[in-house]
Amino acid sequence: MKRMLRVALVTSGGDCQGLNAALRGVGKTLYEKVDKVEIYGMYDGYRGLIECDYKFMEPKDFSGILTTGGTILGTSRQRYIPGKDIVDNNGNSVLPDMLHTYNRLNLDCIVIMGGNGTQKSAKLISDYGMNVITLPKTIDNDIYGTDITFGFQSAVDIATNVIDYIHSTASSHGRIFVVELMGRDAGWLTLNAGISSGADVILIPEIPYDISKVADVVEKRRKSGRSFSIIACAEGARSINDEVLDEEASRKKKENSHYPTVSYRIADELEKLTGQECRVTVPGHYQRGGPPCPYDRAIATQFGAAAADMIIKQEYGRMVAIQNGKLTSIPLEDAASKTKFLPVDHPTIKLARDIGISFGD
Ligand code: F6P
């Protein structure tokens, strides 16, 4: 390609492992394949795009970052009104400011890396007339249209490690442990970490739990001589009683609850039902920190390189994806339209049930 290509890079929303590897994949591929290219790294997610705050990225900026955690560009969460607008804290649209930056830098394309919220915002940016390509990143693995997101596998590794460590102390004390893992809407992380670490019960948002059934599992284990139990619980897990509440009632119940998170309620209820000591462990953002695992380094690099190739071919308005193990891309419209929940008949759920793991249902 002979003409000058100008590309902006944005990392938006919650960070995860592999963001720097993906930035490096885009940057290295563009510098390798394009004669004249200018790359702008926008600071702090959409804020950099709104305020035209950026760093001009030379080839050396993409070196030495493959294995590093977080994002070298910084990130932030941006408010959006689904399907309508991206707004600032006063509710004013920021799309005109973004377009202003786009025109000022004379951009050919913005590469945006993000989770579900970011994909929705990216669709609005694309509809507003800017060329956009997105990459699917999140530890939640809940982006529609891709089998896997980068960040997910690293978080599974960390969460598995947390439960592995909890096992020995749970066993020494004969306690029940509720380990709360990230995932507000989808249970991919909890399911995979739960299976990999040998959890006895896995509670996920997609399968409402009955606390008496969870207590039965603990009791059954105790009667068979196993004095401890491990419950892997997603932060978005819901009981069968909460399942019937509408969004507003559920929000109010959470607000008025004296339990900081769902795990504390589960632990309290289990203690009362079983008489057994119960503890809670919440690894929280630890799951999003640190270096990407080798698998995430590889797929983030692939996603990044694929985005660069799509820029060269001018295939805009799409999200890079992996489907059936193959690298592909899908229209942004599809990626932004749905959340990829864990199907309750997923083979991994069946596997878990086959080996005796309970979902509290
Ligand atoms: O979407 C990624 C995620 O880590 C979720 O699993 C979690 O619910 C949320 O972000 C936490 O958000 P924040 O970093 O804003 O506290």
Coordinates of N, CA and C in Angstrom, one line a residue, residues 69-178:
G69 N 0.8 -7.2 31.6 CA -0.6 -7.1 31.9 C -1.2 -5.7 31.7
G70 N -2.5 -5.5 31.9 CA -3.1 -4.2 31.8 C -3.0 -3.7 30.3
T71 N -3.1 -2.4 30.2 CA -3.0 -1.8 28.9 C -2.0 -0.6 28.9
I72 N -1.1 -0.5 28.0 CA -0.1 0.6 28.1 C -0.8 1.9 27.7
L73 N -2.0 1.9 27.2 CA -2.7 3.1 26.8 C -3.7 3.6 27.9
G74 N -3.9 2.8 28.9 CA -4.9 3.1 29.9 C -6.3 2.8 29.4
T75 N -7.3 2.8 30.3 CA -8.6 2.5 29.8 C -9.6 3.2 30.7
S76 N -10.9 3.2 30.3 CA -11.9 3.8 31.2 C -13.3 3.3 30.7
R77 N -14.3 3.4 31.5 CA -15.6 3.0 31.1 C -16.3 4.3 30.7
Q78 N -17.1 4.2 29.6 CA -17.9 5.3 29.0 C -19.4 5.0 29.1
R79 N -20.1 6.0 29.5 CA -21.6 5.8 29.6 C -22.2 5.8 28.1
Y80 N -23.1 4.9 27.9 CA -23.8 4.9 26.6 C -25.3 4.6 26.9
I81 N -26.1 5.1 25.9 CA -27.5 4.8 26.0 C -27.7 3.8 24.9
P82 N -28.0 2.5 25.3 CA -28.1 1.4 24.3 C -28.8 1.8 23.0
G83 N -28.1 1.5 21.9 CA -28.7 1.8 20.6 C -28.8 3.2 20.2
K84 N -28.5 4.1 21.1 CA -28.8 5.6 20.9 C -27.6 6.5 20.8
D85 N -26.8 6.5 21.9 CA -25.8 7.5 22.1 C -24.7 7.1 23.0
I86 N -23.5 7.8 22.9 CA -22.5 7.7 23.9 C -22.4 9.1 24.6
V87 N -22.5 9.1 25.9 CA -22.7 10.4 26.6 C -21.6 10.6 27.6
D88 N -21.5 11.9 28.0 CA -20.6 12.3 29.1 C -21.4 12.3 30.4
N89 N -20.8 12.7 31.5 CA -21.5 12.6 32.8 C -22.7 13.5 32.9
N90 N -22.8 14.5 32.0 CA -24.0 15.4 32.0 C -25.0 15.0 31.0
G91 N -24.8 13.8 30.4 CA -25.8 13.2 29.4 C -25.6 13.8 28.0
N92 N -24.5 14.6 27.8 CA -24.4 15.2 26.4 C -23.6 14.2 25.5
S93 N -24.0 14.1 24.3 CA -23.4 13.2 23.3 C -21.9 13.6 23.1
V94 N -21.1 12.5 23.1 CA -19.6 12.8 22.9 C -19.3 12.3 21.4
L95 N -20.3 11.9 20.7 CA -20.0 11.4 19.3 C -19.4 12.5 18.4
P96 N -19.9 13.8 18.5 CA -19.3 14.9 17.7 C -17.9 15.1 18.1
D97 N -17.5 15.0 19.4 CA -16.1 15.2 19.7 C -15.2 14.1 19.1
M98 N -15.8 12.9 19.2 CA -15.0 11.7 18.6 C -14.8 12.0 17.1
L99 N -15.8 12.4 16.4 CA -15.7 12.7 15.0 C -14.7 13.8 14.7
H100 N -14.7 14.8 15.6 CA -13.8 15.9 15.5 C -12.3 15.4 15.5
T101 N -12.0 14.5 16.5 CA -10.7 13.9 16.6 C -10.4 13.1 15.3
Y102 N -11.4 12.3 14.9 CA -11.2 11.4 13.7 C -10.8 12.2 12.5
N103 N -11.5 13.4 12.3 CA -11.2 14.2 11.2 C -9.9 15.0 11.4
R104 N -9.7 15.4 12.6 CA -8.4 16.2 12.9 C -7.2 15.4 12.6
L105 N -7.2 14.1 13.0 CA -6.1 13.2 12.7 C -6.1 12.6 11.4
N106 N -7.2 12.9 10.6 CA -7.4 12.3 9.3 C -7.3 10.8 9.3
L107 N -8.0 10.2 10.2 CA -7.9 8.7 10.4 C -8.6 7.9 9.3
D108 N -8.0 6.8 9.0 CA -8.6 5.8 8.1 C -9.5 4.8 8.9
C109 N -9.1 4.6 10.1 CA -9.8 3.6 10.9 C -9.4 3.7 12.4
I110 N -10.4 3.3 13.3 CA -10.1 3.2 14.7 C -10.2 1.7 15.1
V111 N -9.2 1.2 15.7 CA -9.3 -0.2 16.2 C -9.6 -0.1 17.7
I112 N -10.8 -0.7 18.0 CA -11.3 -0.6 19.4 C -11.3 -2.0 20.0
M113 N -10.7 -2.1 21.2 CA -10.7 -3.4 21.9 C -11.5 -3.3 23.1
G114 N -12.5 -4.2 23.2 CA -13.4 -4.0 24.4 C -14.4 -5.2 24.6
G115 N -15.1 -5.1 25.7 CA -16.1 -6.1 26.0 C -17.5 -5.7 25.4
N116 N -18.5 -6.2 26.0 CA -19.9 -6.0 25.5 C -20.3 -4.5 25.3
G117 N -20.0 -3.7 26.4 CA -20.4 -2.3 26.4 C -19.6 -1.6 25.3
T118 N -18.4 -1.9 25.2 CA -17.5 -1.3 24.2 C -18.0 -1.6 22.8
Q119 N -18.4 -2.9 22.5 CA -18.9 -3.2 21.2 C -20.1 -2.4 20.8
K120 N -21.0 -2.2 21.8 CA -22.2 -1.5 21.6 C -21.9 0.0 21.2
S121 N -20.9 0.6 22.0 CA -20.5 1.9 21.7 C -19.8 2.0 20.3
A122 N -19.0 1.0 20.0 CA -18.3 1.0 18.7 C -19.3 1.0 17.6
K123 N -20.4 0.3 17.8 CA -21.4 0.3 16.7 C -21.9 1.7 16.5
L124 N -22.2 2.4 17.6 CA -22.7 3.8 17.5 C -21.7 4.7 16.8
I125 N -20.4 4.4 17.1 CA -19.3 5.2 16.5 C -19.3 5.0 14.9
S126 N -19.4 3.7 14.6 CA -19.4 3.3 13.2 C -20.7 3.9 12.5
D127 N -21.8 3.8 13.2 CA -23.0 4.4 12.6 C -22.9 5.9 12.4
Y128 N -22.1 6.5 13.2 CA -21.9 8.0 13.1 C -20.9 8.4 12.0
G129 N -20.4 7.4 11.3 CA -19.6 7.7 10.1 C -18.1 7.5 10.2
M130 N -17.7 6.8 11.3 CA -16.2 6.6 11.4 C -16.0 5.1 11.1
N131 N -14.8 4.8 10.5 CA -14.5 3.5 10.2 C -13.9 2.8 11.5
V132 N -14.5 1.7 11.8 CA -14.2 1.0 13.0 C -13.9 -0.5 12.8
I133 N -12.9 -1.0 13.5 CA -12.8 -2.5 13.6 C -12.6 -2.8 15.1
T134 N -13.3 -3.8 15.6 CA -13.2 -4.1 17.0 C -12.5 -5.5 17.2
L135 N -12.0 -5.6 18.5 CA -11.5 -6.9 18.9 C -12.2 -7.3 20.2
P136 N -12.5 -8.6 20.3 CA -13.3 -9.0 21.5 C -12.4 -9.3 22.7
K137 N -12.4 -8.5 23.7 CA -11.6 -8.7 24.9 C -12.5 -8.7 26.2
T138 N -12.4 -9.7 27.0 CA -13.0 -9.7 28.3 C -12.7 -11.0 29.0
I139 N -12.5 -11.0 30.3 CA -12.3 -12.2 31.0 C -13.7 -13.0 31.1
D140 N -14.8 -12.3 30.8 CA -16.1 -12.9 30.9 C -16.4 -13.9 29.8
N141 N -15.7 -13.8 28.7 CA -16.0 -14.6 27.5 C -17.4 -14.5 27.0
D142 N -18.1 -13.4 27.2 CA -19.5 -13.4 26.9 C -19.9 -12.5 25.7
I143 N -18.9 -12.3 24.8 CA -19.2 -11.5 23.6 C -19.8 -12.4 22.5
Y144 N -20.9 -12.0 22.0 CA -21.6 -12.8 21.0 C -20.8 -12.9 19.7
G145 N -20.9 -14.0 19.1 CA -20.3 -14.2 17.7 C -18.8 -14.7 17.7
T146 N -18.2 -14.8 18.9 CA -16.9 -15.4 18.9 C -16.8 -16.5 20.0
D147 N -16.1 -17.6 19.6 CA -16.0 -18.7 20.6 C -15.3 -18.3 21.8
I148 N -14.3 -17.4 21.6 CA -13.4 -17.0 22.7 C -13.0 -15.6 22.6
T149 N -12.8 -15.0 23.8 CA -12.3 -13.6 23.9 C -10.9 -13.7 24.5
F150 N -10.0 -12.7 24.2 CA -8.8 -12.8 24.9 C -8.9 -12.2 26.3
G151 N -8.1 -12.8 27.2 CA -8.3 -12.4 28.6 C -9.0 -13.5 29.4
F152 N -9.9 -14.2 28.7 CA -10.6 -15.3 29.4 C -9.8 -16.4 30.0
Q153 N -8.9 -16.9 29.1 CA -8.1 -18.1 29.6 C -7.2 -17.7 30.7
S154 N -6.6 -16.5 30.7 CA -5.7 -16.1 31.8 C -6.5 -16.0 33.1
A155 N -7.7 -15.5 33.0 CA -8.5 -15.4 34.2 C -8.9 -16.8 34.7
V156 N -9.2 -17.7 33.8 CA -9.5 -19.1 34.2 C -8.3 -19.7 35.0
D157 N -7.1 -19.4 34.5 CA -5.9 -19.9 35.1 C -5.8 -19.4 36.5
I158 N -6.0 -18.1 36.7 CA -5.9 -17.4 38.0 C -6.9 -18.0 39.0
A159 N -8.2 -18.0 38.5 CA -9.3 -18.4 39.3 C -9.1 -19.8 39.8
T160 N -8.6 -20.7 38.8 CA -8.4 -22.1 39.2 C -7.3 -22.2 40.3
N161 N -6.3 -21.4 40.1 CA -5.2 -21.3 41.1 C -5.7 -20.9 42.5
V162 N -6.6 -19.9 42.5 CA -7.1 -19.5 43.8 C -7.9 -20.6 44.4
I163 N -8.7 -21.3 43.7 CA -9.5 -22.4 44.3 C -8.5 -23.6 44.7
D164 N -7.5 -23.8 43.9 CA -6.5 -24.9 44.3 C -5.9 -24.6 45.7
Y165 N -5.6 -23.3 45.9 CA -5.0 -22.9 47.1 C -6.0 -23.0 48.3
I166 N -7.2 -22.6 48.0 CA -8.3 -22.7 49.0 C -8.5 -24.1 49.5
H167 N -8.3 -25.1 48.5 CA -8.6 -26.5 48.8 C -7.8 -27.0 50.1
S168 N -6.5 -26.6 50.2 CA -5.8 -27.2 51.3 C -6.3 -26.6 52.7
T169 N -6.5 -25.3 52.7 CA -7.0 -24.7 53.9 C -8.4 -25.2 54.3
A170 N -9.2 -25.3 53.3 CA -10.6 -25.8 53.5 C -10.6 -27.2 54.1
S171 N -9.7 -28.0 53.5 CA -9.6 -29.4 54.0 C -9.0 -29.5 55.4
S172 N -8.0 -28.7 55.7 CA -7.4 -28.7 57.1 C -8.4 -28.3 58.1
H173 N -9.3 -27.4 57.8 CA -10.2 -26.9 58.8 C -11.6 -27.5 58.7
G174 N -11.8 -28.3 57.7 CA -13.2 -28.9 57.5 C -14.2 -27.9 57.3
R175 N -13.9 -26.9 56.5 CA -14.9 -25.8 56.3 C -15.5 -25.8 54.9
I176 N -16.6 -25.1 54.8 CA -17.2 -24.8 53.5 C -16.5 -23.5 53.0
F177 N -16.1 -23.4 51.8 CA -15.6 -22.2 51.2 C -16.5 -21.8 50.0
V178 N -16.9 -20.5 50.0 CA -17.6 -20.0 48.8 C -16.5 -19.1 48.1

